[in-house]
């Protein structure tokens, strides 16, 4: 099978050639340690600071507010844990949502074992947290509100500005996991009261293994990694210069024309959704109809096992996902799909397609045509479907 169509851009994206080109010299001729005072070290340091400026500019921050991390997961762990420990004397209550990425959810769960109390807010049928629910959950012990910007599975965009305002009015630090939003939704931290924001380069054309945490000036945050004085004493460890350079380059490209990119991707997404829902019976869109990432289409197919669908698509040259990258491999149904009210069997039969700029309308047609055949074949082998059809007659 020569033809491959990659529609799993929420799992990861290919490194852009321009990004790779900028990274390469920092593996070889410019290999210096940024902490060294001789010229090789100063070259690396300069490149890191230039990348920091680019990341800051992309979200309306100051460069001094950007800290590079090993990945998006680390940025989330640091924001949640670092805020919890820094404010322990003040309180022990954290507010989050039931649809967060495991990087936030599992961190909150582990903090519960250390005596912190966590409120996991429910979401509506589209996966949105209500700002009123956030407000109602705040107590005088609340030290952190952490709600994701956009969901990695169903693509729903949260009412972040309203939640940020609730947090600001209550004087509670607000963290948002924006790993899926960067490059798809405009973000300006100079206009919205966000205390901390997590990013990950491999979701927007950069390399894997590099992320960043925006920390608004004045936010109390304990160190996550201890060791050397890198990242202004906040995150020890010799800087990954090539990856940092790649992240700077990638975020500049990804945020240069968000509107144009979103327009192109949403045309593919909408055509795909419309074609699937009209061609394949008993299929339902998951997530918000309009407040969703331009790249994301998550559809449930009744009487279908997601794994079977993914394998069949793979054999046709199509790479998609049945859940988030981190939960695929596990047979548990997605916590996000359960949180929006799907039954276990409905959650199992979901397919996430996330488009990227290299995808075309021909790809959409190829995927839909193959999907229709695959769904019909898998249903023909399902005793449940057979019984359903018999009863429907
Ligand atoms: N947060 C969200 C919403 C994600 O989608 C992901 C990755 O899928 C992460 C955090 C983790 O990022 P990383 O893969 O860089 O650790």
mmCIF file of C-alpha atoms and ligand atoms in Angstrom:
data_model
loop_
_atom_site.group_PDB
_atom_site.id
_atom_site.type_symbol
_atom_site.label_atom_id
_atom_site.label_comp_id
_atom_site.label_asym_id
_atom_site.label_seq_id
_atom_site.Cartn_x
_atom_site.Cartn_y
_atom_site.Cartn_z
ATOM 1 C CA UNK A 1 0.000 0.000 0.000
ATOM 2 C CA UNK A 2 1.797 3.128 -1.240
ATOM 3 C CA UNK A 3 -0.831 5.742 -0.546
ATOM 4 C CA UNK A 4 -0.802 6.999 3.042
ATOM 5 C CA UNK A 5 -3.183 9.617 4.389
ATOM 6 C CA UNK A 6 -2.264 10.945 7.814
ATOM 7 C CA UNK A 7 -5.227 12.421 9.690
ATOM 8 C CA UNK A 8 -4.023 12.186 13.282
ATOM 9 C CA UNK A 9 -2.527 15.660 13.727
ATOM 10 C CA UNK A 10 -3.798 15.930 17.301
ATOM 11 C CA UNK A 11 -1.566 12.968 18.190
ATOM 12 C CA UNK A 12 1.470 14.536 16.556
ATOM 13 C CA UNK A 13 2.514 16.429 13.445
ATOM 14 C CA UNK A 14 5.421 15.999 11.036
ATOM 15 C CA UNK A 15 8.336 18.352 11.686
ATOM 16 C CA UNK A 16 8.190 21.054 9.003
ATOM 17 C CA UNK A 17 11.220 21.011 6.659
ATOM 18 C CA UNK A 18 11.977 24.693 7.453
ATOM 19 C CA UNK A 19 11.954 23.814 11.157
ATOM 20 C CA UNK A 20 14.300 20.862 10.731
ATOM 21 C CA UNK A 21 16.668 22.989 8.664
ATOM 22 C CA UNK A 22 16.930 25.553 11.480
ATOM 23 C CA UNK A 23 17.487 22.810 14.063
ATOM 24 C CA UNK A 24 20.225 20.832 12.304
ATOM 25 C CA UNK A 25 23.261 23.091 12.971
ATOM 26 C CA UNK A 26 22.538 22.901 16.726
ATOM 27 C CA UNK A 27 23.223 19.157 16.701
ATOM 28 C CA UNK A 28 26.598 19.548 15.016
ATOM 29 C CA UNK A 29 28.620 22.737 14.512
ATOM 30 C CA UNK A 30 26.651 24.769 17.097
ATOM 31 C CA UNK A 31 26.610 22.044 19.727
ATOM 32 C CA UNK A 32 27.722 24.207 22.669
ATOM 33 C CA UNK A 33 26.205 24.051 26.137
ATOM 34 C CA UNK A 34 24.221 27.252 26.652
ATOM 35 C CA UNK A 35 25.676 27.588 30.167
ATOM 36 C CA UNK A 36 29.270 27.802 28.870
ATOM 37 C CA UNK A 37 30.817 31.237 28.640
ATOM 38 C CA UNK A 38 32.947 30.673 25.518
ATOM 39 C CA UNK A 39 31.576 31.439 22.071
ATOM 40 C CA UNK A 40 29.999 27.984 21.361
ATOM 41 C CA UNK A 41 28.009 28.360 24.574
ATOM 42 C CA UNK A 42 27.067 31.944 23.818
ATOM 43 C CA UNK A 43 25.841 30.891 20.345
ATOM 44 C CA UNK A 44 23.544 28.277 21.886
ATOM 45 C CA UNK A 45 22.310 30.762 24.486
ATOM 46 C CA UNK A 46 21.534 33.346 21.800
ATOM 47 C CA UNK A 47 19.557 30.766 19.797
ATOM 48 C CA UNK A 48 17.575 29.748 22.877
ATOM 49 C CA UNK A 49 16.733 33.349 23.742
ATOM 50 C CA UNK A 50 15.665 34.057 20.143
ATOM 51 C CA UNK A 51 13.349 31.026 20.315
ATOM 52 C CA UNK A 52 11.984 32.201 23.666
ATOM 53 C CA UNK A 53 11.126 35.565 22.064
ATOM 54 C CA UNK A 54 9.241 33.764 19.288
ATOM 55 C CA UNK A 55 7.237 31.600 21.689
ATOM 56 C CA UNK A 56 6.418 34.665 23.802
ATOM 57 C CA UNK A 57 5.359 36.719 20.780
ATOM 58 C CA UNK A 58 3.058 33.943 19.544
ATOM 59 C CA UNK A 59 0.902 34.189 22.702
ATOM 60 C CA UNK A 60 1.320 37.881 23.601
ATOM 61 C CA UNK A 61 3.665 37.189 26.538
ATOM 62 C CA UNK A 62 7.006 38.631 27.588
ATOM 63 C CA UNK A 63 10.045 36.410 26.917
ATOM 64 C CA UNK A 64 10.834 36.373 30.652
ATOM 65 C CA UNK A 65 7.519 34.563 31.199
ATOM 66 C CA UNK A 66 8.397 31.554 28.976
ATOM 67 C CA UNK A 67 10.096 28.463 30.483
ATOM 68 C CA UNK A 68 11.072 25.549 28.259
ATOM 69 C CA UNK A 69 10.127 22.066 29.466
ATOM 70 C CA UNK A 70 10.661 18.499 28.256
ATOM 71 C CA UNK A 71 7.119 18.207 26.831
ATOM 72 C CA UNK A 72 3.514 19.315 27.282
ATOM 73 C CA UNK A 73 3.036 16.700 29.996
ATOM 74 C CA UNK A 74 5.862 18.224 32.009
ATOM 75 C CA UNK A 75 4.415 21.727 31.609
ATOM 76 C CA UNK A 76 1.052 20.468 32.936
ATOM 77 C CA UNK A 77 2.627 18.557 35.849
ATOM 78 C CA UNK A 78 4.748 21.556 36.769
ATOM 79 C CA UNK A 79 1.873 24.065 36.642
ATOM 80 C CA UNK A 80 -0.440 21.936 38.769
ATOM 81 C CA UNK A 81 2.045 20.510 41.254
ATOM 82 C CA UNK A 82 4.174 23.663 41.470
ATOM 83 C CA UNK A 83 1.134 25.839 42.216
ATOM 84 C CA UNK A 84 -0.250 23.355 44.738
ATOM 85 C CA UNK A 85 3.008 23.233 46.720
ATOM 86 C CA UNK A 86 3.637 26.987 46.467
ATOM 87 C CA UNK A 87 0.215 27.772 47.944
ATOM 88 C CA UNK A 88 -0.114 24.955 50.460
ATOM 89 C CA UNK A 89 -0.192 27.333 53.424
ATOM 90 C CA UNK A 90 -3.095 29.188 51.836
ATOM 91 C CA UNK A 91 -5.303 26.253 50.904
ATOM 92 C CA UNK A 92 -5.542 22.762 49.445
ATOM 93 C CA UNK A 93 -8.371 22.949 46.940
ATOM 94 C CA UNK A 94 -7.970 22.591 43.165
ATOM 95 C CA UNK A 95 -10.672 22.930 40.529
ATOM 96 C CA UNK A 96 -10.378 21.100 37.218
ATOM 97 C CA UNK A 97 -12.664 19.365 34.730
ATOM 98 C CA UNK A 98 -13.511 15.744 34.051
ATOM 99 C CA UNK A 99 -12.268 15.984 30.444
ATOM 100 C CA UNK A 100 -8.682 17.132 31.018
ATOM 101 C CA UNK A 101 -5.742 15.310 29.490
ATOM 102 C CA UNK A 102 -4.246 12.676 31.787
ATOM 103 C CA UNK A 103 -1.223 14.945 32.291
ATOM 104 C CA UNK A 104 -3.513 17.143 34.404
ATOM 105 C CA UNK A 105 -5.996 14.527 35.658
ATOM 106 C CA UNK A 106 -3.407 12.063 36.945
ATOM 107 C CA UNK A 107 -1.412 14.877 38.551
ATOM 108 C CA UNK A 108 -4.531 16.025 40.398
ATOM 109 C CA UNK A 109 -5.274 12.445 41.447
ATOM 110 C CA UNK A 110 -1.780 12.017 42.831
ATOM 111 C CA UNK A 111 -2.103 15.304 44.750
ATOM 112 C CA UNK A 112 -5.299 13.962 46.344
ATOM 113 C CA UNK A 113 -3.163 11.231 47.916
ATOM 114 C CA UNK A 114 -1.072 14.016 49.469
ATOM 115 C CA UNK A 115 -4.045 15.700 51.116
ATOM 116 C CA UNK A 116 -5.204 18.076 48.390
ATOM 117 C CA UNK A 117 -8.879 18.201 47.506
ATOM 118 C CA UNK A 118 -9.874 18.284 43.876
ATOM 119 C CA UNK A 119 -13.214 19.209 42.290
ATOM 120 C CA UNK A 120 -13.642 17.546 38.894
ATOM 121 C CA UNK A 121 -16.299 19.676 37.206
ATOM 122 C CA UNK A 122 -18.730 17.979 34.840
ATOM 123 C CA UNK A 123 -19.134 19.152 31.244
ATOM 124 C CA UNK A 124 -22.216 19.578 29.082
ATOM 125 C CA UNK A 125 -23.104 17.242 26.219
ATOM 126 C CA UNK A 126 -20.625 19.094 23.978
ATOM 127 C CA UNK A 127 -17.756 18.875 26.451
ATOM 128 C CA UNK A 128 -17.835 22.444 27.769
ATOM 129 C CA UNK A 129 -17.274 23.489 31.374
ATOM 130 C CA UNK A 130 -19.697 26.141 32.609
ATOM 131 C CA UNK A 131 -18.006 29.294 34.008
ATOM 132 C CA UNK A 132 -20.872 29.437 36.547
ATOM 133 C CA UNK A 133 -19.926 25.960 37.779
ATOM 134 C CA UNK A 134 -16.324 27.129 38.176
ATOM 135 C CA UNK A 135 -17.509 30.120 40.190
ATOM 136 C CA UNK A 136 -19.758 27.986 42.390
ATOM 137 C CA UNK A 137 -16.927 25.536 43.127
ATOM 138 C CA UNK A 138 -14.521 28.188 44.457
ATOM 139 C CA UNK A 139 -13.983 28.151 48.227
ATOM 140 C CA UNK A 140 -11.633 30.137 50.448
ATOM 141 C CA UNK A 141 -9.246 27.155 50.175
ATOM 142 C CA UNK A 142 -9.082 27.191 46.352
ATOM 143 C CA UNK A 143 -5.511 27.702 45.154
ATOM 144 C CA UNK A 144 -5.751 26.689 41.488
ATOM 145 C CA UNK A 145 -8.222 26.450 38.631
ATOM 146 C CA UNK A 146 -6.952 24.339 35.729
ATOM 147 C CA UNK A 147 -9.174 23.974 32.666
ATOM 148 C CA UNK A 148 -7.911 23.007 29.212
ATOM 149 C CA UNK A 149 -8.155 25.425 26.284
ATOM 150 C CA UNK A 150 -9.346 22.830 23.774
ATOM 151 C CA UNK A 151 -9.999 19.133 24.155
ATOM 152 C CA UNK A 152 -7.652 16.685 22.462
ATOM 153 C CA UNK A 153 -10.292 14.055 21.741
ATOM 154 C CA UNK A 154 -13.452 15.882 20.728
ATOM 155 C CA UNK A 155 -11.899 19.249 19.808
ATOM 156 C CA UNK A 156 -14.281 21.307 21.936
ATOM 157 C CA UNK A 157 -12.979 24.790 22.742
ATOM 158 C CA UNK A 158 -13.682 25.875 26.312
ATOM 159 C CA UNK A 159 -15.092 29.324 27.244
ATOM 160 C CA UNK A 160 -11.603 30.265 28.430
ATOM 161 C CA UNK A 161 -12.073 34.051 28.593
ATOM 162 C CA UNK A 162 -15.090 33.686 30.875
ATOM 163 C CA UNK A 163 -13.388 31.116 33.104
ATOM 164 C CA UNK A 164 -10.293 33.331 33.300
ATOM 165 C CA UNK A 165 -12.492 36.240 34.402
ATOM 166 C CA UNK A 166 -14.077 34.103 37.132
ATOM 167 C CA UNK A 167 -10.591 33.159 38.355
ATOM 168 C CA UNK A 168 -9.409 36.777 38.211
ATOM 169 C CA UNK A 169 -12.423 38.066 40.170
ATOM 170 C CA UNK A 170 -11.804 35.415 42.850
ATOM 171 C CA UNK A 171 -8.025 36.037 42.919
ATOM 172 C CA UNK A 172 -7.262 32.372 42.130
ATOM 173 C CA UNK A 173 -4.395 31.377 39.768
ATOM 174 C CA UNK A 174 -5.657 29.986 36.468
ATOM 175 C CA UNK A 175 -3.770 27.403 34.398
ATOM 176 C CA UNK A 176 -4.834 26.259 30.960
ATOM 177 C CA UNK A 177 -3.494 23.322 28.963
ATOM 178 C CA UNK A 178 -3.302 24.875 25.492
ATOM 179 C CA UNK A 179 -1.379 21.988 23.927
ATOM 180 C CA UNK A 180 -4.100 21.432 21.303
ATOM 181 C CA UNK A 181 -5.002 25.076 20.773
ATOM 182 C CA UNK A 182 -1.685 26.620 19.720
ATOM 183 C CA UNK A 183 -1.700 27.371 16.009
ATOM 184 C CA UNK A 184 -5.442 26.715 15.678
ATOM 185 C CA UNK A 185 -6.990 29.300 18.030
ATOM 186 C CA UNK A 186 -5.612 32.832 18.552
ATOM 187 C CA UNK A 187 -4.276 33.211 22.109
ATOM 188 C CA UNK A 188 -3.281 36.512 23.683
ATOM 189 C CA UNK A 189 -2.317 36.306 27.347
ATOM 190 C CA UNK A 190 -1.936 40.084 27.481
ATOM 191 C CA UNK A 191 -5.718 40.352 27.072
ATOM 192 C CA UNK A 192 -6.961 37.348 29.072
ATOM 193 C CA UNK A 193 -6.042 36.715 32.686
ATOM 194 C CA UNK A 194 -4.174 33.428 32.342
ATOM 195 C CA UNK A 195 -1.561 32.717 35.033
ATOM 196 C CA UNK A 196 -0.014 29.670 33.343
ATOM 197 C CA UNK A 197 -0.360 28.064 29.919
ATOM 198 C CA UNK A 198 1.099 24.765 28.645
ATOM 199 C CA UNK A 199 2.366 24.172 25.106
ATOM 200 C CA UNK A 200 3.991 21.293 23.200
ATOM 201 C CA UNK A 201 5.964 21.730 19.964
ATOM 202 C CA UNK A 202 5.161 18.409 18.296
ATOM 203 C CA UNK A 203 1.515 19.385 17.984
ATOM 204 C CA UNK A 204 2.313 22.294 15.634
ATOM 205 C CA UNK A 205 5.101 21.249 13.295
ATOM 206 C CA UNK A 206 7.925 21.184 15.826
ATOM 207 C CA UNK A 207 9.927 18.284 17.262
ATOM 208 C CA UNK A 208 8.810 15.910 20.017
ATOM 209 C CA UNK A 209 10.247 16.214 23.503
ATOM 210 C CA UNK A 210 10.052 19.965 23.879
ATOM 211 C CA UNK A 211 7.329 22.070 25.472
ATOM 212 C CA UNK A 212 6.967 25.311 27.336
ATOM 213 C CA UNK A 213 5.082 26.775 30.246
ATOM 214 C CA UNK A 214 4.034 30.414 30.193
ATOM 215 C CA UNK A 215 4.109 31.753 33.752
ATOM 216 C CA UNK A 216 2.637 35.237 34.185
ATOM 217 C CA UNK A 217 4.892 37.585 36.143
ATOM 218 C CA UNK A 218 4.097 37.401 39.855
ATOM 219 C CA UNK A 219 2.611 33.868 39.784
ATOM 220 C CA UNK A 220 3.755 31.746 42.735
ATOM 221 C CA UNK A 221 5.161 28.477 41.435
ATOM 222 C CA UNK A 222 7.532 25.981 43.035
ATOM 223 C CA UNK A 223 10.356 24.460 40.994
ATOM 224 C CA UNK A 224 9.602 21.177 39.347
ATOM 225 C CA UNK A 225 13.127 20.065 38.469
ATOM 226 C CA UNK A 226 16.042 20.787 40.765
ATOM 227 C CA UNK A 227 19.662 20.952 39.705
ATOM 228 C CA UNK A 228 21.488 23.631 37.731
ATOM 229 C CA UNK A 229 20.469 27.235 37.243
ATOM 230 C CA UNK A 230 18.930 26.801 33.775
ATOM 231 C CA UNK A 231 15.667 28.546 32.895
ATOM 232 C CA UNK A 232 16.347 31.225 35.484
ATOM 233 C CA UNK A 233 16.629 28.672 38.294
ATOM 234 C CA UNK A 234 13.128 27.375 37.598
ATOM 235 C CA UNK A 235 13.741 24.265 35.469
ATOM 236 C CA UNK A 236 17.112 22.621 35.801
ATOM 237 C CA UNK A 237 18.708 20.505 33.074
ATOM 238 C CA UNK A 238 20.967 21.360 30.128
ATOM 239 C CA UNK A 239 18.789 23.013 27.516
ATOM 240 C CA UNK A 240 17.810 20.956 24.467
ATOM 241 C CA UNK A 241 19.022 23.650 22.079
ATOM 242 C CA UNK A 242 18.021 22.034 18.736
ATOM 243 C CA UNK A 243 14.516 21.264 20.022
ATOM 244 C CA UNK A 244 14.094 24.740 21.516
ATOM 245 C CA UNK A 245 15.191 26.327 18.234
ATOM 246 C CA UNK A 246 12.697 24.050 16.442
ATOM 247 C CA UNK A 247 9.884 25.046 18.786
ATOM 248 C CA UNK A 248 10.568 28.751 18.201
ATOM 249 C CA UNK A 249 10.570 28.312 14.441
ATOM 250 C CA UNK A 250 7.468 26.089 14.456
ATOM 251 C CA UNK A 251 5.352 28.370 16.634
ATOM 252 C CA UNK A 252 6.218 31.358 14.469
ATOM 253 C CA UNK A 253 5.030 29.503 11.372
ATOM 254 C CA UNK A 254 1.984 27.947 13.107
ATOM 255 C CA UNK A 255 0.677 31.279 14.386
ATOM 256 C CA UNK A 256 1.514 33.442 11.334
ATOM 257 C CA UNK A 257 -1.916 32.987 9.742
ATOM 258 C CA UNK A 258 -4.228 31.151 12.133
ATOM 259 C CA UNK A 259 -7.328 32.478 10.397
ATOM 260 C CA UNK A 260 -6.244 31.248 6.952
ATOM 261 C CA UNK A 261 -5.182 27.873 8.301
ATOM 262 C CA UNK A 262 -8.412 27.446 10.294
ATOM 263 C CA UNK A 263 -10.441 28.302 7.201
ATOM 264 C CA UNK A 264 -8.698 25.639 5.141
ATOM 265 C CA UNK A 265 -8.864 22.969 7.840
ATOM 266 C CA UNK A 266 -12.470 23.645 8.794
ATOM 267 C CA UNK A 267 -13.511 23.282 5.128
ATOM 268 C CA UNK A 268 -11.992 19.765 5.156
ATOM 269 C CA UNK A 269 -13.459 18.994 8.582
ATOM 270 C CA UNK A 270 -16.956 20.189 7.666
ATOM 271 C CA UNK A 271 -16.973 18.321 4.350
ATOM 272 C CA UNK A 272 -15.846 15.147 6.138
ATOM 273 C CA UNK A 273 -18.487 15.474 8.877
ATOM 274 C CA UNK A 274 -21.254 16.229 6.396
ATOM 275 C CA UNK A 275 -20.322 13.309 4.142
ATOM 276 C CA UNK A 276 -19.914 10.782 6.949
ATOM 277 C CA UNK A 277 -23.158 11.700 8.699
ATOM 278 C CA UNK A 278 -25.141 11.630 5.449
ATOM 279 C CA UNK A 279 -23.581 8.445 4.028
ATOM 280 C CA UNK A 280 -23.200 6.275 7.116
ATOM 281 C CA UNK A 281 -26.337 5.585 9.176
ATOM 282 C CA UNK A 282 -26.232 5.547 12.988
ATOM 283 C CA UNK A 283 -23.254 7.867 13.161
ATOM 284 C CA UNK A 284 -23.101 10.884 15.514
ATOM 285 C CA UNK A 285 -20.763 13.832 15.868
ATOM 286 C CA UNK A 286 -19.071 14.160 19.268
ATOM 287 C CA UNK A 287 -18.090 17.571 20.631
ATOM 288 C CA UNK A 288 -19.386 21.057 19.983
ATOM 289 C CA UNK A 289 -20.935 21.743 16.544
ATOM 290 C CA UNK A 290 -19.221 25.146 16.163
ATOM 291 C CA UNK A 291 -16.899 25.775 19.126
ATOM 292 C CA UNK A 292 -14.448 23.116 18.015
ATOM 293 C CA UNK A 293 -10.913 22.967 16.680
ATOM 294 C CA UNK A 294 -10.814 23.521 12.922
ATOM 295 C CA UNK A 295 -8.905 20.265 12.532
ATOM 296 C CA UNK A 296 -11.085 17.932 14.608
ATOM 297 C CA UNK A 297 -13.916 15.574 13.658
ATOM 298 C CA UNK A 298 -14.843 12.940 16.232
ATOM 299 C CA UNK A 299 -17.681 10.656 15.185
ATOM 300 C CA UNK A 300 -19.228 7.656 16.927
ATOM 301 C CA UNK A 301 -20.509 4.729 14.891
ATOM 302 C CA UNK A 302 -23.049 2.520 16.603
ATOM 303 C CA UNK A 303 -22.382 -1.252 16.625
ATOM 304 C CA UNK A 304 -18.690 -0.764 15.865
ATOM 305 C CA UNK A 305 -15.457 -1.400 17.758
ATOM 306 C CA UNK A 306 -13.022 1.453 17.249
ATOM 307 C CA UNK A 307 -9.993 -0.833 17.136
ATOM 308 C CA UNK A 308 -11.382 -2.846 14.210
ATOM 309 C CA UNK A 309 -12.147 0.366 12.361
ATOM 310 C CA UNK A 310 -8.623 1.741 12.935
ATOM 311 C CA UNK A 311 -6.924 -1.439 11.726
ATOM 312 C CA UNK A 312 -9.108 -1.606 8.623
ATOM 313 C CA UNK A 313 -8.412 2.054 7.861
ATOM 314 C CA UNK A 314 -4.699 1.474 8.360
ATOM 315 C CA UNK A 315 -4.807 -1.306 5.772
ATOM 316 C CA UNK A 316 -6.310 1.235 3.368
ATOM 317 C CA UNK A 317 -3.447 3.640 4.094
ATOM 318 C CA UNK A 318 -5.318 5.883 6.521
ATOM 319 C CA UNK A 319 -3.851 6.831 9.929
ATOM 320 C CA UNK A 320 -6.546 8.025 12.354
ATOM 321 C CA UNK A 321 -7.294 7.574 16.040
ATOM 322 C CA UNK A 322 -9.993 6.146 18.255
ATOM 323 C CA UNK A 323 -9.107 8.260 21.282
ATOM 324 C CA UNK A 324 -6.262 10.445 22.463
ATOM 325 C CA UNK A 325 -2.738 9.284 21.600
ATOM 326 C CA UNK A 326 -2.081 8.503 25.206
ATOM 327 C CA UNK A 327 -5.151 6.343 25.745
ATOM 328 C CA UNK A 328 -4.953 4.396 22.509
ATOM 329 C CA UNK A 329 -3.371 1.095 23.381
ATOM 330 C CA UNK A 330 -5.733 0.821 26.327
ATOM 331 C CA UNK A 331 -9.118 -0.847 25.977
ATOM 332 C CA UNK A 332 -10.794 1.440 28.512
ATOM 333 C CA UNK A 333 -13.366 3.710 26.909
ATOM 334 C CA UNK A 334 -12.330 7.344 26.695
ATOM 335 C CA UNK A 335 -13.053 9.331 29.879
ATOM 336 C CA UNK A 336 -13.917 12.319 27.689
ATOM 337 C CA UNK A 337 -16.582 10.490 25.705
ATOM 338 C CA UNK A 338 -18.068 9.059 28.915
ATOM 339 C CA UNK A 339 -18.065 12.559 30.443
ATOM 340 C CA UNK A 340 -20.182 13.936 27.581
ATOM 341 C CA UNK A 341 -22.721 11.199 28.233
ATOM 342 C CA UNK A 342 -21.858 8.448 25.764
ATOM 343 C CA UNK A 343 -22.480 4.847 26.787
ATOM 344 C CA UNK A 344 -19.445 2.545 26.971
ATOM 345 C CA UNK A 345 -20.262 0.865 23.653
ATOM 346 C CA UNK A 346 -20.782 4.238 21.923
ATOM 347 C CA UNK A 347 -17.455 5.493 23.268
ATOM 348 C CA UNK A 348 -15.744 2.369 21.943
ATOM 349 C CA UNK A 349 -17.050 3.018 18.434
ATOM 350 C CA UNK A 350 -15.626 6.489 18.004
ATOM 351 C CA UNK A 351 -13.173 7.687 15.382
ATOM 352 C CA UNK A 352 -11.089 10.856 15.708
ATOM 353 C CA UNK A 353 -9.878 12.373 12.471
ATOM 354 C CA UNK A 354 -7.668 15.465 12.818
ATOM 355 C CA UNK A 355 -6.671 17.226 9.617
ATOM 356 C CA UNK A 356 -3.432 19.023 8.811
ATOM 357 C CA UNK A 357 -2.379 21.424 6.109
ATOM 358 C CA UNK A 358 -1.135 18.722 3.758
ATOM 359 C CA UNK A 359 -4.596 17.079 3.605
ATOM 360 C CA UNK A 360 -6.900 17.668 0.626
ATOM 361 C CA UNK A 361 -10.578 17.261 -0.361
ATOM 362 C CA UNK A 362 -9.490 14.144 -2.282
ATOM 363 C CA UNK A 363 -8.268 12.743 1.039
ATOM 364 C CA UNK A 364 -11.676 13.462 2.569
ATOM 365 C CA UNK A 365 -13.448 11.559 -0.213
ATOM 366 C CA UNK A 366 -10.998 8.665 -0.022
ATOM 367 C CA UNK A 367 -11.471 8.377 3.760
ATOM 368 C CA UNK A 368 -15.271 8.607 3.617
ATOM 369 C CA UNK A 369 -15.564 6.069 0.780
ATOM 370 C CA UNK A 370 -13.380 3.570 2.612
ATOM 371 C CA UNK A 371 -15.014 4.238 5.956
ATOM 372 C CA UNK A 372 -18.488 3.561 4.564
ATOM 373 C CA UNK A 373 -17.353 0.145 3.293
ATOM 374 C CA UNK A 374 -15.472 -0.690 6.511
ATOM 375 C CA UNK A 375 -18.374 0.278 8.789
ATOM 376 C CA UNK A 376 -20.798 -1.774 6.725
ATOM 377 C CA UNK A 377 -18.478 -4.796 6.784
ATOM 378 C CA UNK A 378 -17.845 -4.580 10.533
ATOM 379 C CA UNK A 379 -21.560 -4.167 11.228
ATOM 380 C CA UNK A 380 -22.359 -7.192 9.085
ATOM 381 C CA UNK A 381 -20.260 -9.223 11.541
ATOM 382 C CA UNK A 382 -21.973 -7.782 14.632
ATOM 383 C CA UNK A 383 -24.694 -9.919 16.270
ATOM 384 C CA UNK A 384 -25.967 -6.760 18.016
ATOM 385 C CA UNK A 385 -26.434 -5.003 14.697
ATOM 386 C CA UNK A 386 -28.149 -8.066 13.203
ATOM 387 C CA UNK A 387 -30.594 -8.124 16.102
ATOM 388 C CA UNK A 388 -31.144 -4.369 15.854
ATOM 389 C CA UNK A 389 -31.986 -4.626 12.142
ATOM 390 C CA UNK A 390 -34.316 -7.613 12.794
ATOM 391 C CA UNK A 391 -36.171 -5.698 15.523
ATOM 392 C CA UNK A 392 -36.370 -2.553 13.407
ATOM 393 C CA UNK A 393 -38.223 -4.435 10.647
HETATM 394 N N1 LIG B 1 -2.250 18.019 26.903
HETATM 395 C C1 LIG B 1 -3.012 17.742 25.829
HETATM 396 C C2 LIG B 1 -4.348 18.385 25.695
HETATM 397 C C3 LIG B 1 -2.548 16.861 24.852
HETATM 398 O O1 LIG B 1 -3.295 16.574 23.796
HETATM 399 C C4 LIG B 1 -1.270 16.261 25.027
HETATM 400 C C5 LIG B 1 -0.774 15.250 24.056
HETATM 401 O O2 LIG B 1 -1.536 14.529 23.442
HETATM 402 C C6 LIG B 1 -0.517 16.616 26.161
HETATM 403 C C7 LIG B 1 -1.040 17.493 27.072
HETATM 404 C C8 LIG B 1 0.845 16.037 26.386
HETATM 405 O O3 LIG B 1 1.805 16.639 25.549
HETATM 406 P P1 LIG B 1 3.187 15.883 25.277
HETATM 407 O O4 LIG B 1 2.910 14.830 24.288
HETATM 408 O O5 LIG B 1 4.097 16.955 24.739
HETATM 409 O O6 LIG B 1 3.662 15.377 26.574
#
